[in-house]
Amino acid sequence: MPGTMTAQPSTRILVVFGTRPEAIKLFPVIHALKADPRFECVVCISAQHRQMLDQVLEIAGIVPDHDLDVMQPDQTLDALTANLLTGLGKVMDAAQPDRVIVQGDTATAMAGALAAYYRKLPVDHVEAGLRSGNIYHPWPEEVNRKIIGSMASLHFAPTETSRNALVNENVDPARVHVTGNTVIDALHWVTAEIERQPSLAGGLAELEARFAGKRIIGVTSHRRENFGEGMEQIAAAIRRIAARSDTAVIFPVHLNPNVRKVMNERLSGLGNVALIEPLDYPHFARLLSLAEIMLTDSGGVQEEAPALGKPVLVMRETTERPEGVAAGTARLVGTSAERIVTEISTLLDDREAYEAMARAHNPFGDGQTSRRIVELLANEVRHQA
Ligand code: UD1
Ligand code: UDP
């Protein structure tokens, strides 16, 4: 009938993820897709993580359409990857998406991209182009993300540095978009939620009272390449730092048994150390605000801490996030106990050294990354129609 508008069918996007950091960095994209009538957003979790993933889903109000529940205690990379590939392939066959979104560099992201490629489905990569240049640091993430980068349709690079890394690998520059990192969207969202409802982050009150007047160091650690000697060195460093009477360490311990065993054996019972369960995102945001320094081998924490003006000491040899180091808000300190203790002591005892690092610096985005990604997706779909 002349003059009648026919509604365009919406584009079905399957968002695939499995671990805590993917959930944190994808919930803003899922919120934006679900609010947009141009898209039908289907959520598939592999549950490569269980409790730590469910914590994020609950806070963000996301109910998955598919849950593969693959997590096994202390899972090996090959068994995990095999389960992911077959499981995610079946979900894709059932859900019949038009496109697939993956984030970052986990086993789930890599297997999700591969399963989509096997079906000739376009894969869009959030947090594309991070590179350390060393395939064993971080392991196996550096290779996971290179594999995804070789198949992706749209590459959403957080910064110019990550964009350049892709272009240097001969990715078509027209397919790479600098969007910022969705972690900043997530941080803004959770901060607003806490302002609305302070009790969301009230669960640390007892620890805050116990450590009143002390200078708090927040710690996280979980990298596979740090298992064994690296974890022993990190624990030894924390023991020495916590021997200072003016300092307290709050350490939400990752559920990986390779982390927990060492930390429990070496650090439990110390007066100035709180080994606690993984925090949900509002409580972790609260820890970031309480801490004077963050000591971490995490990727996401390297992005969040500088955004909040907290110096971050990175217990790794290399980083795929050089922007924080270049700005002076992050420093690579490796995993030798001696070096970690020296670097922390400098920040605690030298006010100028501390102030030089404690500058709010946010090269990773302005909190509008998800909105940008959704517009780029809409543009892509329009051009294909
Ligand atoms: C994974 C990712 C890593 C990411 C990290 C974020 C891979 C290969 N690794 O590492 O890139 O930086 O997540 O945290 O994709 N566990 C639980 N409950 C949980 C989560 C983990 O019990 O909610 C334990 C299980 O024993 C599990 C083990 O931790 O087998 C390891 O989990 P896995 O996802 O294989 O590796 P991560 O070290 O968490
Ligand atoms: N995080 C959290 N609770 C914790 C520790 C970390 O919510 O107890 C969040 C943190 O804010 C960051 C993300 O988890 O956004 C980082 O996850 P992780 O360190 O496990 O993985 P990575 O970023 O190294 O891949």
mmCIF file of N, CA and C in Angstrom, residues 112-189:
data_model
loop_
_atom_site.group_PDB
_atom_site.id
_atom_site.type_symbol
_atom_site.label_atom_id
_atom_site.label_comp_id
_atom_site.label_asym_id
_atom_site.label_seq_id
_atom_site.Cartn_x
_atom_site.Cartn_y
_atom_site.Cartn_z
ATOM 1 N N GLY A 112 34.166 -19.058 20.552
ATOM 2 C CA GLY A 112 32.936 -18.455 20.014
ATOM 3 C C GLY A 112 33.179 -17.891 18.617
ATOM 4 N N ALA A 113 34.316 -17.215 18.449
ATOM 5 C CA ALA A 113 34.638 -16.649 17.136
ATOM 6 C C ALA A 113 34.844 -17.771 16.114
ATOM 7 N N LEU A 114 35.526 -18.836 16.558
ATOM 8 C CA LEU A 114 35.812 -19.940 15.640
ATOM 9 C C LEU A 114 34.519 -20.663 15.231
ATOM 10 N N ALA A 115 33.636 -20.901 16.188
ATOM 11 C CA ALA A 115 32.358 -21.577 15.875
ATOM 12 C C ALA A 115 31.551 -20.714 14.902
ATOM 13 N N ALA A 116 31.585 -19.400 15.089
ATOM 14 C CA ALA A 116 30.859 -18.505 14.175
ATOM 15 C C ALA A 116 31.491 -18.560 12.777
ATOM 16 N N TYR A 117 32.798 -18.532 12.739
ATOM 17 C CA TYR A 117 33.513 -18.577 11.449
ATOM 18 C C TYR A 117 33.193 -19.889 10.701
ATOM 19 N N TYR A 118 33.136 -20.988 11.433
ATOM 20 C CA TYR A 118 32.807 -22.269 10.798
ATOM 21 C C TYR A 118 31.418 -22.237 10.160
ATOM 22 N N ARG A 119 30.565 -21.333 10.650
ATOM 23 C CA ARG A 119 29.220 -21.177 10.066
ATOM 24 C C ARG A 119 29.136 -19.973 9.132
ATOM 25 N N LYS A 120 30.261 -19.364 8.861
ATOM 26 C CA LYS A 120 30.352 -18.160 8.018
ATOM 27 C C LYS A 120 29.491 -17.026 8.544
ATOM 28 N N LEU A 121 29.382 -16.961 9.870
ATOM 29 C CA LEU A 121 28.665 -15.841 10.494
ATOM 30 C C LEU A 121 29.659 -14.734 10.781
ATOM 31 N N PRO A 122 29.304 -13.461 10.529
ATOM 32 C CA PRO A 122 30.239 -12.392 10.894
ATOM 33 C C PRO A 122 30.400 -12.290 12.410
ATOM 34 N N VAL A 123 31.655 -12.127 12.828
ATOM 35 C CA VAL A 123 31.976 -11.998 14.257
ATOM 36 C C VAL A 123 32.473 -10.591 14.515
ATOM 37 N N ASP A 124 31.898 -9.917 15.478
ATOM 38 C CA ASP A 124 32.343 -8.568 15.827
ATOM 39 C C ASP A 124 33.092 -8.637 17.159
ATOM 40 N N HIS A 125 34.260 -7.995 17.196
ATOM 41 C CA HIS A 125 35.174 -8.163 18.332
ATOM 42 C C HIS A 125 35.260 -6.884 19.165
ATOM 43 N N VAL A 126 34.783 -6.988 20.394
ATOM 44 C CA VAL A 126 34.865 -5.874 21.343
ATOM 45 C C VAL A 126 36.192 -5.989 22.103
ATOM 46 N N GLU A 127 36.902 -4.871 22.219
ATOM 47 C CA GLU A 127 38.256 -4.823 22.806
ATOM 48 C C GLU A 127 39.256 -5.530 21.890
ATOM 49 N N ALA A 128 39.256 -5.063 20.651
ATOM 50 C CA ALA A 128 40.127 -5.660 19.630
ATOM 51 C C ALA A 128 41.495 -4.972 19.624
ATOM 52 N N GLY A 129 42.507 -5.724 19.201
ATOM 53 C CA GLY A 129 43.812 -5.132 18.899
ATOM 54 C C GLY A 129 44.748 -4.962 20.082
ATOM 55 N N LEU A 130 44.422 -5.540 21.244
ATOM 56 C CA LEU A 130 45.394 -5.476 22.342
ATOM 57 C C LEU A 130 46.507 -6.480 22.037
ATOM 58 N N ARG A 131 47.721 -6.043 22.146
ATOM 59 C CA ARG A 131 48.860 -6.921 21.855
ATOM 60 C C ARG A 131 50.002 -6.626 22.827
ATOM 61 N N SER A 132 50.586 -7.700 23.372
ATOM 62 C CA SER A 132 51.800 -7.518 24.177
ATOM 63 C C SER A 132 53.029 -7.785 23.330
ATOM 64 N N GLY A 133 52.841 -8.534 22.222
ATOM 65 C CA GLY A 133 53.990 -8.913 21.394
ATOM 66 C C GLY A 133 54.679 -10.165 21.894
ATOM 67 N N ASN A 134 54.137 -10.798 22.930
ATOM 68 C CA ASN A 134 54.765 -12.002 23.481
ATOM 69 C C ASN A 134 53.676 -13.065 23.678
ATOM 70 N N ILE A 135 53.797 -14.193 22.957
ATOM 71 C CA ILE A 135 52.689 -15.172 22.989
ATOM 72 C C ILE A 135 52.581 -15.907 24.320
ATOM 73 N N TYR A 136 53.552 -15.738 25.211
ATOM 74 C CA TYR A 136 53.443 -16.375 26.531
ATOM 75 C C TYR A 136 53.110 -15.383 27.649
ATOM 76 N N HIS A 137 52.937 -14.107 27.305
ATOM 77 C CA HIS A 137 52.593 -13.073 28.308
ATOM 78 C C HIS A 137 51.574 -12.129 27.718
ATOM 79 N N PRO A 138 50.315 -12.192 27.993
ATOM 80 C CA PRO A 138 49.683 -13.193 28.849
ATOM 81 C C PRO A 138 49.359 -14.457 28.054
ATOM 82 N N TRP A 139 49.392 -15.554 28.756
ATOM 83 C CA TRP A 139 49.194 -16.878 28.156
ATOM 84 C C TRP A 139 47.900 -17.488 28.652
ATOM 85 N N PRO A 140 47.005 -17.906 27.794
ATOM 86 C CA PRO A 140 47.080 -17.997 26.336
ATOM 87 C C PRO A 140 46.396 -16.827 25.623
ATOM 88 N N GLU A 141 46.175 -15.728 26.327
ATOM 89 C CA GLU A 141 45.318 -14.660 25.782
ATOM 90 C C GLU A 141 45.877 -14.001 24.532
ATOM 91 N N GLU A 142 47.228 -13.837 24.477
ATOM 92 C CA GLU A 142 47.795 -13.149 23.308
ATOM 93 C C GLU A 142 47.437 -13.882 22.009
ATOM 94 N N VAL A 143 47.515 -15.208 22.053
ATOM 95 C CA VAL A 143 47.195 -15.964 20.830
ATOM 96 C C VAL A 143 45.677 -15.999 20.614
ATOM 97 N N ASN A 144 44.906 -16.128 21.690
ATOM 98 C CA ASN A 144 43.436 -16.104 21.525
ATOM 99 C C ASN A 144 43.000 -14.858 20.762
ATOM 100 N N ARG A 145 43.527 -13.700 21.166
ATOM 101 C CA ARG A 145 43.032 -12.478 20.519
ATOM 102 C C ARG A 145 43.565 -12.321 19.098
ATOM 103 N N LYS A 146 44.745 -12.884 18.829
ATOM 104 C CA LYS A 146 45.236 -12.834 17.439
ATOM 105 C C LYS A 146 44.360 -13.710 16.545
ATOM 106 N N ILE A 147 43.946 -14.847 17.089
ATOM 107 C CA ILE A 147 43.063 -15.732 16.308
ATOM 108 C C ILE A 147 41.746 -14.994 16.008
ATOM 109 N N ILE A 148 41.183 -14.366 17.036
ATOM 110 C CA ILE A 148 39.910 -13.648 16.826
ATOM 111 C C ILE A 148 40.117 -12.526 15.800
ATOM 112 N N GLY A 149 41.224 -11.827 15.933
ATOM 113 C CA GLY A 149 41.510 -10.711 15.024
ATOM 114 C C GLY A 149 41.616 -11.141 13.564
ATOM 115 N N SER A 150 42.004 -12.403 13.356
ATOM 116 C CA SER A 150 42.149 -12.866 11.966
ATOM 117 C C SER A 150 40.801 -13.219 11.343
ATOM 118 N N MET A 151 39.743 -13.294 12.168
ATOM 119 C CA MET A 151 38.434 -13.696 11.625
ATOM 120 C C MET A 151 37.385 -12.601 11.722
ATOM 121 N N ALA A 152 37.646 -11.579 12.550
ATOM 122 C CA ALA A 152 36.557 -10.646 12.895
ATOM 123 C C ALA A 152 36.087 -9.843 11.695
ATOM 124 N N SER A 153 34.812 -9.484 11.751
ATOM 125 C CA SER A 153 34.223 -8.624 10.725
ATOM 126 C C SER A 153 34.454 -7.163 11.108
ATOM 127 N N LEU A 154 33.924 -6.749 12.270
ATOM 128 C CA LEU A 154 34.205 -5.407 12.789
ATOM 129 C C LEU A 154 35.117 -5.543 14.005
ATOM 130 N N HIS A 155 36.119 -4.661 14.065
ATOM 131 C CA HIS A 155 37.065 -4.681 15.190
ATOM 132 C C HIS A 155 36.839 -3.401 15.990
ATOM 133 N N PHE A 156 36.364 -3.525 17.233
ATOM 134 C CA PHE A 156 36.140 -2.343 18.062
ATOM 135 C C PHE A 156 37.368 -2.164 18.968
ATOM 136 N N ALA A 157 38.283 -1.301 18.498
ATOM 137 C CA ALA A 157 39.554 -1.100 19.212
ATOM 138 C C ALA A 157 39.362 -0.036 20.283
ATOM 139 N N PRO A 158 39.842 -0.269 21.508
ATOM 140 C CA PRO A 158 39.654 0.740 22.557
ATOM 141 C C PRO A 158 40.426 2.037 22.304
ATOM 142 N N THR A 159 41.628 1.935 21.734
ATOM 143 C CA THR A 159 42.482 3.130 21.587
ATOM 144 C C THR A 159 43.156 3.126 20.204
ATOM 145 N N GLU A 160 43.817 4.230 19.890
ATOM 146 C CA GLU A 160 44.587 4.310 18.636
ATOM 147 C C GLU A 160 45.692 3.260 18.623
ATOM 148 N N THR A 161 46.286 3.008 19.804
ATOM 149 C CA THR A 161 47.373 2.018 19.879
ATOM 150 C C THR A 161 46.866 0.651 19.430
ATOM 151 N N SER A 162 45.680 0.278 19.903
ATOM 152 C CA SER A 162 45.155 -1.040 19.523
ATOM 153 C C SER A 162 44.727 -1.044 18.055
ATOM 154 N N ARG A 163 44.235 0.093 17.581
ATOM 155 C CA ARG A 163 43.892 0.176 16.161
ATOM 156 C C ARG A 163 45.156 -0.044 15.301
ATOM 157 N N ASN A 164 46.245 0.649 15.680
ATOM 158 C CA ASN A 164 47.483 0.535 14.905
ATOM 159 C C ASN A 164 48.010 -0.898 14.899
ATOM 160 N N ALA A 165 47.858 -1.585 16.043
ATOM 161 C CA ALA A 165 48.345 -2.973 16.111
ATOM 162 C C ALA A 165 47.629 -3.829 15.071
ATOM 163 N N LEU A 166 46.342 -3.602 14.893
ATOM 164 C CA LEU A 166 45.582 -4.390 13.911
ATOM 165 C C LEU A 166 45.982 -4.020 12.486
ATOM 166 N N VAL A 167 46.121 -2.737 12.253
ATOM 167 C CA VAL A 167 46.477 -2.290 10.900
ATOM 168 C C VAL A 167 47.862 -2.842 10.528
ATOM 169 N N ASN A 168 48.768 -2.883 11.514
ATOM 170 C CA ASN A 168 50.105 -3.449 11.269
ATOM 171 C C ASN A 168 50.052 -4.939 10.969
ATOM 172 N N GLU A 169 48.965 -5.587 11.365
ATOM 173 C CA GLU A 169 48.794 -7.015 11.033
ATOM 174 C C GLU A 169 47.978 -7.183 9.746
ATOM 175 N N ASN A 170 47.871 -6.100 8.985
ATOM 176 C CA ASN A 170 47.184 -6.128 7.680
ATOM 177 C C ASN A 170 45.673 -6.270 7.770
ATOM 178 N N VAL A 171 45.090 -5.930 8.912
ATOM 179 C CA VAL A 171 43.632 -5.872 8.968
ATOM 180 C C VAL A 171 43.207 -4.618 8.197
ATOM 181 N N ASP A 172 42.140 -4.741 7.407
ATOM 182 C CA ASP A 172 41.635 -3.605 6.614
ATOM 183 C C ASP A 172 41.270 -2.440 7.555
ATOM 184 N N PRO A 173 41.941 -1.283 7.409
ATOM 185 C CA PRO A 173 41.685 -0.169 8.339
ATOM 186 C C PRO A 173 40.220 0.243 8.371
ATOM 187 N N ALA A 174 39.500 0.035 7.268
ATOM 188 C CA ALA A 174 38.085 0.439 7.229
ATOM 189 C C ALA A 174 37.231 -0.418 8.168
ATOM 190 N N ARG A 175 37.754 -1.585 8.579
ATOM 191 C CA ARG A 175 36.985 -2.476 9.461
ATOM 192 C C ARG A 175 37.306 -2.229 10.927
ATOM 193 N N VAL A 176 38.245 -1.327 11.212
ATOM 194 C CA VAL A 176 38.677 -1.098 12.601
ATOM 195 C C VAL A 176 38.148 0.253 13.075
ATOM 196 N N HIS A 177 37.471 0.267 14.216
ATOM 197 C CA HIS A 177 36.916 1.513 14.739
ATOM 198 C C HIS A 177 37.423 1.738 16.159
ATOM 199 N N VAL A 178 37.923 2.943 16.412
ATOM 200 C CA VAL A 178 38.359 3.272 17.780
ATOM 201 C C VAL A 178 37.119 3.718 18.561
ATOM 202 N N THR A 179 36.768 2.923 19.565
ATOM 203 C CA THR A 179 35.495 3.156 20.279
ATOM 204 C C THR A 179 35.678 3.499 21.748
ATOM 205 N N GLY A 180 36.881 3.336 22.298
ATOM 206 C CA GLY A 180 37.038 3.328 23.756
ATOM 207 C C GLY A 180 36.765 1.924 24.260
ATOM 208 N N ASN A 181 36.915 1.765 25.575
ATOM 209 C CA ASN A 181 36.694 0.443 26.176
ATOM 210 C C ASN A 181 35.391 0.462 26.981
ATOM 211 N N THR A 182 34.591 -0.569 26.782
ATOM 212 C CA THR A 182 33.294 -0.647 27.476
ATOM 213 C C THR A 182 33.448 -0.748 28.994
ATOM 214 N N VAL A 183 34.664 -1.035 29.485
ATOM 215 C CA VAL A 183 34.842 -1.120 30.946
ATOM 216 C C VAL A 183 34.525 0.230 31.607
ATOM 217 N N ILE A 184 34.772 1.314 30.890
ATOM 218 C CA ILE A 184 34.490 2.635 31.475
ATOM 219 C C ILE A 184 32.965 2.846 31.526
ATOM 220 N N ASP A 185 32.247 2.359 30.524
ATOM 221 C CA ASP A 185 30.777 2.397 30.583
ATOM 222 C C ASP A 185 30.306 1.629 31.832
ATOM 223 N N ALA A 186 30.907 0.459 32.038
ATOM 224 C CA ALA A 186 30.498 -0.389 33.169
ATOM 225 C C ALA A 186 30.776 0.315 34.496
ATOM 226 N N LEU A 187 31.952 0.946 34.569
ATOM 227 C CA LEU A 187 32.331 1.648 35.804
ATOM 228 C C LEU A 187 31.383 2.819 36.074
ATOM 229 N N HIS A 188 31.037 3.574 35.034
ATOM 230 C CA HIS A 188 30.079 4.683 35.202
ATOM 231 C C HIS A 188 28.728 4.145 35.663
ATOM 232 N N TRP A 189 28.307 3.050 35.050
ATOM 233 C CA TRP A 189 26.990 2.482 35.375
ATOM 234 C C TRP A 189 26.952 2.045 36.836
#
